[in-house]
């Protein structure tokens, strides 16, 4: 009920009470006056309670919010000025609560990221230091083992280089320092280039690397270099995690103005409980195997960031022991 309407009802009730008192107590002016006074007091009490209740409720919730209780909400009030104020306060509390939750999640991600980077760098550094100390301690004079130690130092140095490169890429994508430079991109041509680059890796494992022709697939609008990195990361993962004599297949389709590219393998698969998290930074299903194969744990996170910057998306379907299919979609060039 709007405030002017409440006042109108109150004064109307007081006026009506005055008329009734004047009509029925006209023989006793004292009683008429007392009756009129009582009616006015009752109307004033009713008006005071109707006005003070929403104010008290709003003040109570405001005090709880000020004390840090962001779950506090104003109870439903009539659709008057107080009701609108209550809705605005509730909306503000929900926004602040959401922002605080986002800040806490961001802080947790930042702490995890720092810890993961420290761990990922410490491991190859420790290996390099250990092999260097061994060589310094006299192993350099042993030709049979010195070359083995040198190759291990080189392998761990390469691992650190890949990690730093991926960290710089991810940082640039996060900060917007590397926005896509859009152009018309033929995904079939990119897939052919990536497959040719990774063919020796597949050949060492006797994998069948099959690139199905992208018939009737229109070009997409995007950054050629970044989209090439997406296909490189997905194909590289498929080859690494597919056992010998397996098959890796790349195909594409077009529907509803979007191009979908699928990278399918007959590899080890991903457990269902791990699939929602595989695009997180440094998340690995099998940490030991991933490090052994040279993975940094950032490849899929980079894929997701690049595709989202292009207005696309990526998803995975996998069955443990049967293989995985990664599909990403992009808007077709208009």
Tab-separated table of C-alpha atoms in Angstrom:
chain	number	residue	atom	x	y	z
A	1	UNK	CA	0.000	0.000	0.000
A	2	UNK	CA	1.416	3.387	-0.968
A	3	UNK	CA	2.142	5.914	1.781
A	4	UNK	CA	-0.364	8.605	0.577
A	5	UNK	CA	-3.072	5.934	0.480
A	6	UNK	CA	-2.273	4.924	4.066
A	7	UNK	CA	-2.542	8.537	5.180
A	8	UNK	CA	-5.833	8.971	3.321
A	9	UNK	CA	-7.279	5.867	4.995
A	10	UNK	CA	-6.089	7.038	8.412
A	11	UNK	CA	-7.601	10.520	8.111
A	12	UNK	CA	-10.806	9.097	6.629
A	13	UNK	CA	-11.123	6.728	9.584
A	14	UNK	CA	-10.510	9.589	12.029
A	15	UNK	CA	-13.107	11.766	10.252
A	16	UNK	CA	-15.640	8.936	10.245
A	17	UNK	CA	-14.998	8.343	13.972
A	18	UNK	CA	-15.572	12.049	14.601
A	19	UNK	CA	-18.913	11.940	12.770
A	20	UNK	CA	-20.012	8.850	14.701
A	21	UNK	CA	-19.033	10.415	18.003
A	22	UNK	CA	-20.887	13.597	17.105
A	23	UNK	CA	-23.966	11.619	16.059
A	24	UNK	CA	-24.306	9.137	18.901
A	25	UNK	CA	-22.732	11.137	21.753
A	26	UNK	CA	-24.179	14.540	20.891
A	27	UNK	CA	-25.898	14.749	24.312
A	28	UNK	CA	-22.557	14.446	26.122
A	29	UNK	CA	-19.822	16.655	24.669
A	30	UNK	CA	-17.260	15.220	27.091
A	31	UNK	CA	-17.924	11.663	25.973
A	32	UNK	CA	-17.960	12.768	22.351
A	33	UNK	CA	-14.566	14.403	22.782
A	34	UNK	CA	-13.143	11.369	24.551
A	35	UNK	CA	-14.496	9.072	21.848
A	36	UNK	CA	-13.043	11.283	19.145
A	37	UNK	CA	-9.689	11.397	20.936
A	38	UNK	CA	-9.678	7.615	21.320
A	39	UNK	CA	-10.480	7.124	17.626
A	40	UNK	CA	-7.696	9.472	16.601
A	41	UNK	CA	-5.233	7.710	18.919
A	42	UNK	CA	-6.179	4.302	17.519
A	43	UNK	CA	-5.764	5.549	13.960
A	44	UNK	CA	-2.415	7.110	14.843
A	45	UNK	CA	-1.270	3.850	16.476
A	46	UNK	CA	-2.276	1.867	13.417
A	47	UNK	CA	-0.467	4.296	11.119
A	48	UNK	CA	2.640	4.235	13.306
A	49	UNK	CA	2.810	0.443	13.333
A	50	UNK	CA	2.197	0.165	9.586
A	51	UNK	CA	5.005	2.622	8.918
A	52	UNK	CA	7.518	1.519	11.559
A	53	UNK	CA	7.413	-2.236	10.810
A	54	UNK	CA	9.020	-2.063	7.338
A	55	UNK	CA	11.481	0.575	8.557
A	56	UNK	CA	12.506	-1.667	11.465
A	57	UNK	CA	12.847	-4.693	9.164
A	58	UNK	CA	15.018	-2.760	6.696
A	59	UNK	CA	17.167	-1.342	9.526
A	60	UNK	CA	17.628	-4.810	11.036
A	61	UNK	CA	18.813	-6.289	7.744
A	62	UNK	CA	21.052	-3.278	7.080
A	63	UNK	CA	22.761	-3.824	10.436
A	64	UNK	CA	23.353	-7.513	9.637
A	65	UNK	CA	24.800	-6.626	6.233
A	66	UNK	CA	27.053	-4.005	7.802
A	67	UNK	CA	28.314	-6.676	10.219
A	68	UNK	CA	29.319	-8.909	7.269
A	69	UNK	CA	26.314	-11.251	7.167
A	70	UNK	CA	25.742	-11.215	3.403
A	71	UNK	CA	23.048	-13.891	3.671
A	72	UNK	CA	20.680	-11.395	5.329
A	73	UNK	CA	17.659	-10.427	3.234
A	74	UNK	CA	14.675	-8.148	3.798
A	75	UNK	CA	11.429	-10.073	4.088
A	76	UNK	CA	8.801	-9.564	1.418
A	77	UNK	CA	7.080	-6.196	1.885
A	78	UNK	CA	4.041	-4.637	0.192
A	79	UNK	CA	4.722	-3.059	-3.215
A	80	UNK	CA	5.144	0.481	-1.897
A	81	UNK	CA	8.224	2.678	-1.426
A	82	UNK	CA	9.463	0.389	1.335
A	83	UNK	CA	8.945	-2.697	-0.798
A	84	UNK	CA	10.988	-1.209	-3.627
A	85	UNK	CA	13.707	-0.207	-1.165
A	86	UNK	CA	13.736	-3.751	0.243
A	87	UNK	CA	14.105	-5.246	-3.248
A	88	UNK	CA	16.972	-2.866	-4.025
A	89	UNK	CA	18.743	-3.796	-0.770
A	90	UNK	CA	18.285	-7.517	-1.468
A	91	UNK	CA	19.621	-7.105	-5.016
A	92	UNK	CA	22.640	-5.170	-3.752
A	93	UNK	CA	23.334	-7.841	-1.106
A	94	UNK	CA	23.154	-10.597	-3.744
A	95	UNK	CA	25.574	-8.731	-6.034
A	96	UNK	CA	28.058	-8.101	-3.220
A	97	UNK	CA	27.771	-11.729	-2.059
A	98	UNK	CA	28.426	-12.931	-5.608
A	99	UNK	CA	31.424	-10.604	-5.990
A	100	UNK	CA	32.883	-11.761	-2.659
A	101	UNK	CA	32.495	-15.401	-3.708
A	102	UNK	CA	34.230	-14.611	-7.006
A	103	UNK	CA	37.088	-12.878	-5.185
A	104	UNK	CA	37.521	-15.860	-2.876
A	105	UNK	CA	37.564	-18.270	-5.802
A	106	UNK	CA	40.070	-16.069	-7.638
A	107	UNK	CA	42.284	-15.922	-4.574
A	108	UNK	CA	42.138	-19.705	-4.189
A	109	UNK	CA	42.997	-20.152	-7.885
A	110	UNK	CA	45.887	-17.698	-7.551
A	111	UNK	CA	47.306	-19.552	-4.541
A	112	UNK	CA	46.942	-22.915	-6.274
A	113	UNK	CA	48.518	-21.501	-9.426
A	114	UNK	CA	51.517	-20.135	-7.526
A	115	UNK	CA	51.995	-23.427	-5.688
A	116	UNK	CA	51.715	-25.424	-8.912
A	117	UNK	CA	54.177	-23.221	-10.789
A	118	UNK	CA	56.660	-23.500	-7.925
A	119	UNK	CA	56.315	-27.282	-7.899
A	120	UNK	CA	56.557	-27.629	-11.676
A	121	UNK	CA	59.724	-25.526	-11.807
A	122	UNK	CA	61.306	-27.104	-8.737
A	123	UNK	CA	61.206	-30.629	-10.148
A	124	UNK	CA	63.308	-30.069	-13.314
A	125	UNK	CA	65.580	-27.628	-11.464
A	126	UNK	CA	66.308	-30.259	-8.829
A	127	UNK	CA	67.046	-32.825	-11.555
A	128	UNK	CA	69.370	-30.443	-13.396
A	129	UNK	CA	71.187	-29.592	-10.169
A	130	UNK	CA	71.566	-33.264	-9.215
A	131	UNK	CA	72.954	-34.312	-12.621
A	132	UNK	CA	75.279	-31.287	-12.742
A	133	UNK	CA	76.638	-32.104	-9.273
A	134	UNK	CA	77.171	-35.709	-10.327
A	135	UNK	CA	79.141	-34.606	-13.373
A	136	UNK	CA	81.131	-32.152	-11.275
A	137	UNK	CA	81.873	-34.907	-8.767
A	138	UNK	CA	83.753	-36.978	-11.326
A	139	UNK	CA	81.130	-38.550	-13.586
A	140	UNK	CA	82.279	-36.307	-16.427
A	141	UNK	CA	85.348	-38.541	-16.643
A	142	UNK	CA	83.117	-41.548	-17.270
A	143	UNK	CA	82.118	-41.373	-20.961
A	144	UNK	CA	79.654	-44.235	-20.564
A	145	UNK	CA	77.461	-42.284	-18.125
A	146	UNK	CA	78.348	-38.641	-18.684
A	147	UNK	CA	76.411	-38.402	-21.964
A	148	UNK	CA	73.357	-39.895	-20.250
A	149	UNK	CA	73.534	-37.220	-17.532
A	150	UNK	CA	73.964	-34.462	-20.122
A	151	UNK	CA	70.915	-35.670	-22.047
A	152	UNK	CA	68.868	-35.667	-18.824
A	153	UNK	CA	69.960	-32.091	-18.115
A	154	UNK	CA	68.933	-31.126	-21.637
A	155	UNK	CA	65.565	-32.895	-21.300
A	156	UNK	CA	64.730	-31.109	-18.041
A	157	UNK	CA	65.876	-27.767	-19.458
A	158	UNK	CA	63.537	-28.305	-22.433
A	159	UNK	CA	60.740	-29.123	-20.023
A	160	UNK	CA	61.318	-25.845	-18.165
A	161	UNK	CA	61.376	-23.948	-21.471
A	162	UNK	CA	58.023	-25.444	-22.495
A	163	UNK	CA	56.550	-24.587	-19.103
A	164	UNK	CA	57.752	-20.984	-19.240
A	165	UNK	CA	56.460	-20.613	-22.811
A	166	UNK	CA	53.039	-21.942	-21.814
A	167	UNK	CA	52.953	-19.678	-18.740
A	168	UNK	CA	53.750	-16.635	-20.876
A	169	UNK	CA	51.076	-17.637	-23.398
A	170	UNK	CA	48.456	-18.136	-20.709
A	171	UNK	CA	49.392	-14.861	-19.007
A	172	UNK	CA	49.082	-12.980	-22.297
A	173	UNK	CA	45.665	-14.531	-22.967
A	174	UNK	CA	44.454	-13.726	-19.441
A	175	UNK	CA	45.589	-10.104	-19.565
A	176	UNK	CA	44.282	-9.461	-23.063
A	177	UNK	CA	47.821	-8.729	-24.282
A	178	UNK	CA	47.304	-11.214	-27.128
A	179	UNK	CA	43.824	-10.518	-28.509
A	180	UNK	CA	42.922	-12.489	-31.637
A	181	UNK	CA	43.932	-10.868	-34.933
A	182	UNK	CA	40.901	-11.930	-36.961
A	183	UNK	CA	41.131	-13.079	-40.547
A	184	UNK	CA	39.416	-15.681	-42.693
A	185	UNK	CA	40.930	-19.024	-41.657
A	186	UNK	CA	40.718	-22.337	-43.515
A	187	UNK	CA	40.726	-24.960	-40.744
A	188	UNK	CA	41.445	-27.761	-43.211
A	189	UNK	CA	44.709	-26.091	-44.209
A	190	UNK	CA	45.694	-25.564	-40.559
A	191	UNK	CA	44.843	-29.173	-39.672
A	192	UNK	CA	46.972	-30.387	-42.607
A	193	UNK	CA	49.958	-28.319	-41.442
A	194	UNK	CA	49.641	-29.504	-37.833
A	195	UNK	CA	49.256	-33.155	-38.887
A	196	UNK	CA	52.385	-32.897	-41.050
A	197	UNK	CA	54.358	-31.457	-38.129
A	198	UNK	CA	53.245	-34.186	-35.712
A	199	UNK	CA	53.399	-37.073	-38.188
A	200	UNK	CA	56.931	-38.184	-37.094
A	201	UNK	CA	55.724	-38.371	-33.467
A	202	UNK	CA	52.796	-40.549	-34.538
A	203	UNK	CA	55.031	-42.690	-36.744
A	204	UNK	CA	57.323	-43.536	-33.812
A	205	UNK	CA	54.311	-45.119	-32.092
A	206	UNK	CA	52.940	-46.619	-35.348
A	207	UNK	CA	49.744	-44.603	-34.950
A	208	UNK	CA	47.281	-44.075	-37.749
A	209	UNK	CA	46.940	-40.285	-38.096
A	210	UNK	CA	43.859	-39.762	-40.266
A	211	UNK	CA	42.691	-36.369	-41.477
A	212	UNK	CA	39.245	-36.573	-43.014
A	213	UNK	CA	38.548	-33.976	-45.744
A	214	UNK	CA	36.576	-30.979	-44.451
A	215	UNK	CA	34.033	-31.028	-47.275
A	216	UNK	CA	31.537	-28.136	-47.412
A	217	UNK	CA	33.154	-26.615	-44.314
A	218	UNK	CA	33.275	-22.795	-44.561
A	219	UNK	CA	36.200	-20.796	-43.185
A	220	UNK	CA	36.043	-19.277	-39.720
A	221	UNK	CA	36.968	-15.803	-38.551
A	222	UNK	CA	39.880	-15.915	-36.146
A	223	UNK	CA	43.557	-15.655	-35.372
A	224	UNK	CA	45.378	-18.167	-37.549
A	225	UNK	CA	48.294	-18.643	-35.163
A	226	UNK	CA	46.116	-19.130	-32.110
A	227	UNK	CA	43.778	-21.584	-33.846
A	228	UNK	CA	46.823	-23.516	-35.059
A	229	UNK	CA	47.953	-23.755	-31.432
A	230	UNK	CA	44.536	-25.158	-30.477
A	231	UNK	CA	44.808	-27.969	-33.023
A	232	UNK	CA	48.461	-28.574	-32.146
A	233	UNK	CA	47.706	-28.958	-28.437
A	234	UNK	CA	44.746	-31.292	-29.032
A	235	UNK	CA	46.529	-33.478	-31.589
A	236	UNK	CA	49.715	-33.610	-29.524
A	237	UNK	CA	47.719	-34.801	-26.494
A	238	UNK	CA	45.871	-37.394	-28.566
A	239	UNK	CA	49.141	-38.834	-29.884
A	240	UNK	CA	50.835	-38.824	-26.466
A	241	UNK	CA	48.021	-40.651	-24.700
A	242	UNK	CA	47.228	-43.192	-27.405
A	243	UNK	CA	49.043	-46.556	-27.148
A	244	UNK	CA	51.068	-47.943	-30.035
A	245	UNK	CA	49.203	-48.959	-33.210
A	246	UNK	CA	46.216	-46.840	-32.197
A	247	UNK	CA	44.326	-44.314	-34.335
A	248	UNK	CA	43.954	-40.530	-34.118
A	249	UNK	CA	41.324	-38.995	-36.373
A	250	UNK	CA	40.467	-35.362	-37.173
A	251	UNK	CA	37.104	-34.451	-38.721
A	252	UNK	CA	34.812	-31.450	-39.047
A	253	UNK	CA	31.140	-30.598	-39.529
A	254	UNK	CA	29.030	-27.491	-40.101
A	255	UNK	CA	25.569	-26.673	-38.740
A	256	UNK	CA	23.618	-23.600	-37.613
A	257	UNK	CA	26.380	-21.214	-38.580
A	258	UNK	CA	29.057	-22.942	-36.488
A	259	UNK	CA	31.978	-25.160	-37.459
A	260	UNK	CA	32.777	-28.116	-35.198
A	261	UNK	CA	36.155	-29.856	-35.297
A	262	UNK	CA	36.595	-33.233	-33.587
A	263	UNK	CA	39.917	-34.782	-32.538
A	264	UNK	CA	39.244	-38.439	-31.737
A	265	UNK	CA	41.672	-41.057	-30.443
A	266	UNK	CA	41.691	-44.668	-29.304
A	267	UNK	CA	43.780	-43.832	-26.263
A	268	UNK	CA	43.624	-44.558	-22.565
A	269	UNK	CA	40.553	-42.393	-21.975
A	270	UNK	CA	39.668	-40.070	-19.115
A	271	UNK	CA	37.722	-41.109	-15.991
A	272	UNK	CA	34.276	-39.494	-15.760
A	273	UNK	CA	35.077	-37.787	-12.461
A	274	UNK	CA	38.110	-36.047	-14.007
A	275	UNK	CA	36.470	-34.790	-17.191
A	276	UNK	CA	34.917	-31.591	-15.710
A	277	UNK	CA	38.355	-30.447	-14.520
A	278	UNK	CA	40.728	-31.275	-17.351
A	279	UNK	CA	40.599	-27.705	-18.726
A	280	UNK	CA	41.859	-26.304	-15.419
A	281	UNK	CA	45.453	-25.124	-15.196
A	282	UNK	CA	47.909	-27.815	-14.110
A	283	UNK	CA	45.153	-30.399	-13.688
A	284	UNK	CA	46.393	-33.819	-14.753
A	285	UNK	CA	44.564	-37.126	-14.662
A	286	UNK	CA	47.828	-39.085	-14.351
A	287	UNK	CA	50.468	-36.648	-13.083
A	288	UNK	CA	53.417	-39.036	-13.332
A	289	UNK	CA	52.581	-40.173	-16.880
A	290	UNK	CA	51.898	-36.615	-18.045
A	291	UNK	CA	55.268	-35.355	-16.778
A	292	UNK	CA	57.009	-38.385	-18.266
A	293	UNK	CA	55.530	-37.485	-21.670
A	294	UNK	CA	56.613	-33.872	-21.338
A	295	UNK	CA	53.237	-32.277	-20.572
A	296	UNK	CA	53.083	-28.975	-18.692
A	297	UNK	CA	49.468	-29.278	-17.536
A	298	UNK	CA	48.587	-26.008	-19.306
A	299	UNK	CA	47.831	-27.139	-22.855
A	300	UNK	CA	44.078	-27.646	-22.451
A	301	UNK	CA	43.728	-24.457	-20.390
A	302	UNK	CA	45.322	-22.556	-23.285
A	303	UNK	CA	42.927	-24.266	-25.718
A	304	UNK	CA	39.917	-23.167	-23.672
A	305	UNK	CA	41.137	-19.568	-23.329
A	306	UNK	CA	41.819	-19.202	-27.057
A	307	UNK	CA	38.459	-20.641	-28.108
A	308	UNK	CA	36.485	-18.515	-25.644
A	309	UNK	CA	38.301	-15.414	-26.926
A	310	UNK	CA	37.055	-16.404	-30.417
A	311	UNK	CA	33.458	-16.855	-29.277
A	312	UNK	CA	33.811	-20.622	-29.359
A	313	UNK	CA	33.833	-23.499	-26.888
A	314	UNK	CA	35.439	-26.881	-26.263
A	315	UNK	CA	34.130	-30.096	-24.720
A	316	UNK	CA	35.254	-33.677	-24.224
A	317	UNK	CA	33.624	-37.094	-24.414
A	318	UNK	CA	35.632	-40.024	-23.135
A	319	UNK	CA	35.362	-43.575	-21.890
A	320	UNK	CA	38.134	-45.056	-19.801
A	321	UNK	CA	40.188	-47.520	-21.842
A	322	UNK	CA	38.339	-46.713	-25.079
A	323	UNK	CA	39.535	-43.265	-26.079
A	324	UNK	CA	38.529	-39.607	-26.078
A	325	UNK	CA	36.960	-37.113	-28.452
A	326	UNK	CA	37.646	-33.407	-28.050
A	327	UNK	CA	35.258	-31.151	-29.970
A	328	UNK	CA	35.562	-27.434	-30.375
A	329	UNK	CA	33.169	-25.096	-32.131
A	330	UNK	CA	33.715	-21.714	-33.761
A	331	UNK	CA	31.408	-19.292	-35.553
A	332	UNK	CA	31.701	-19.564	-39.314
A	333	UNK	CA	32.971	-16.474	-41.144
A	334	UNK	CA	30.091	-14.379	-42.492
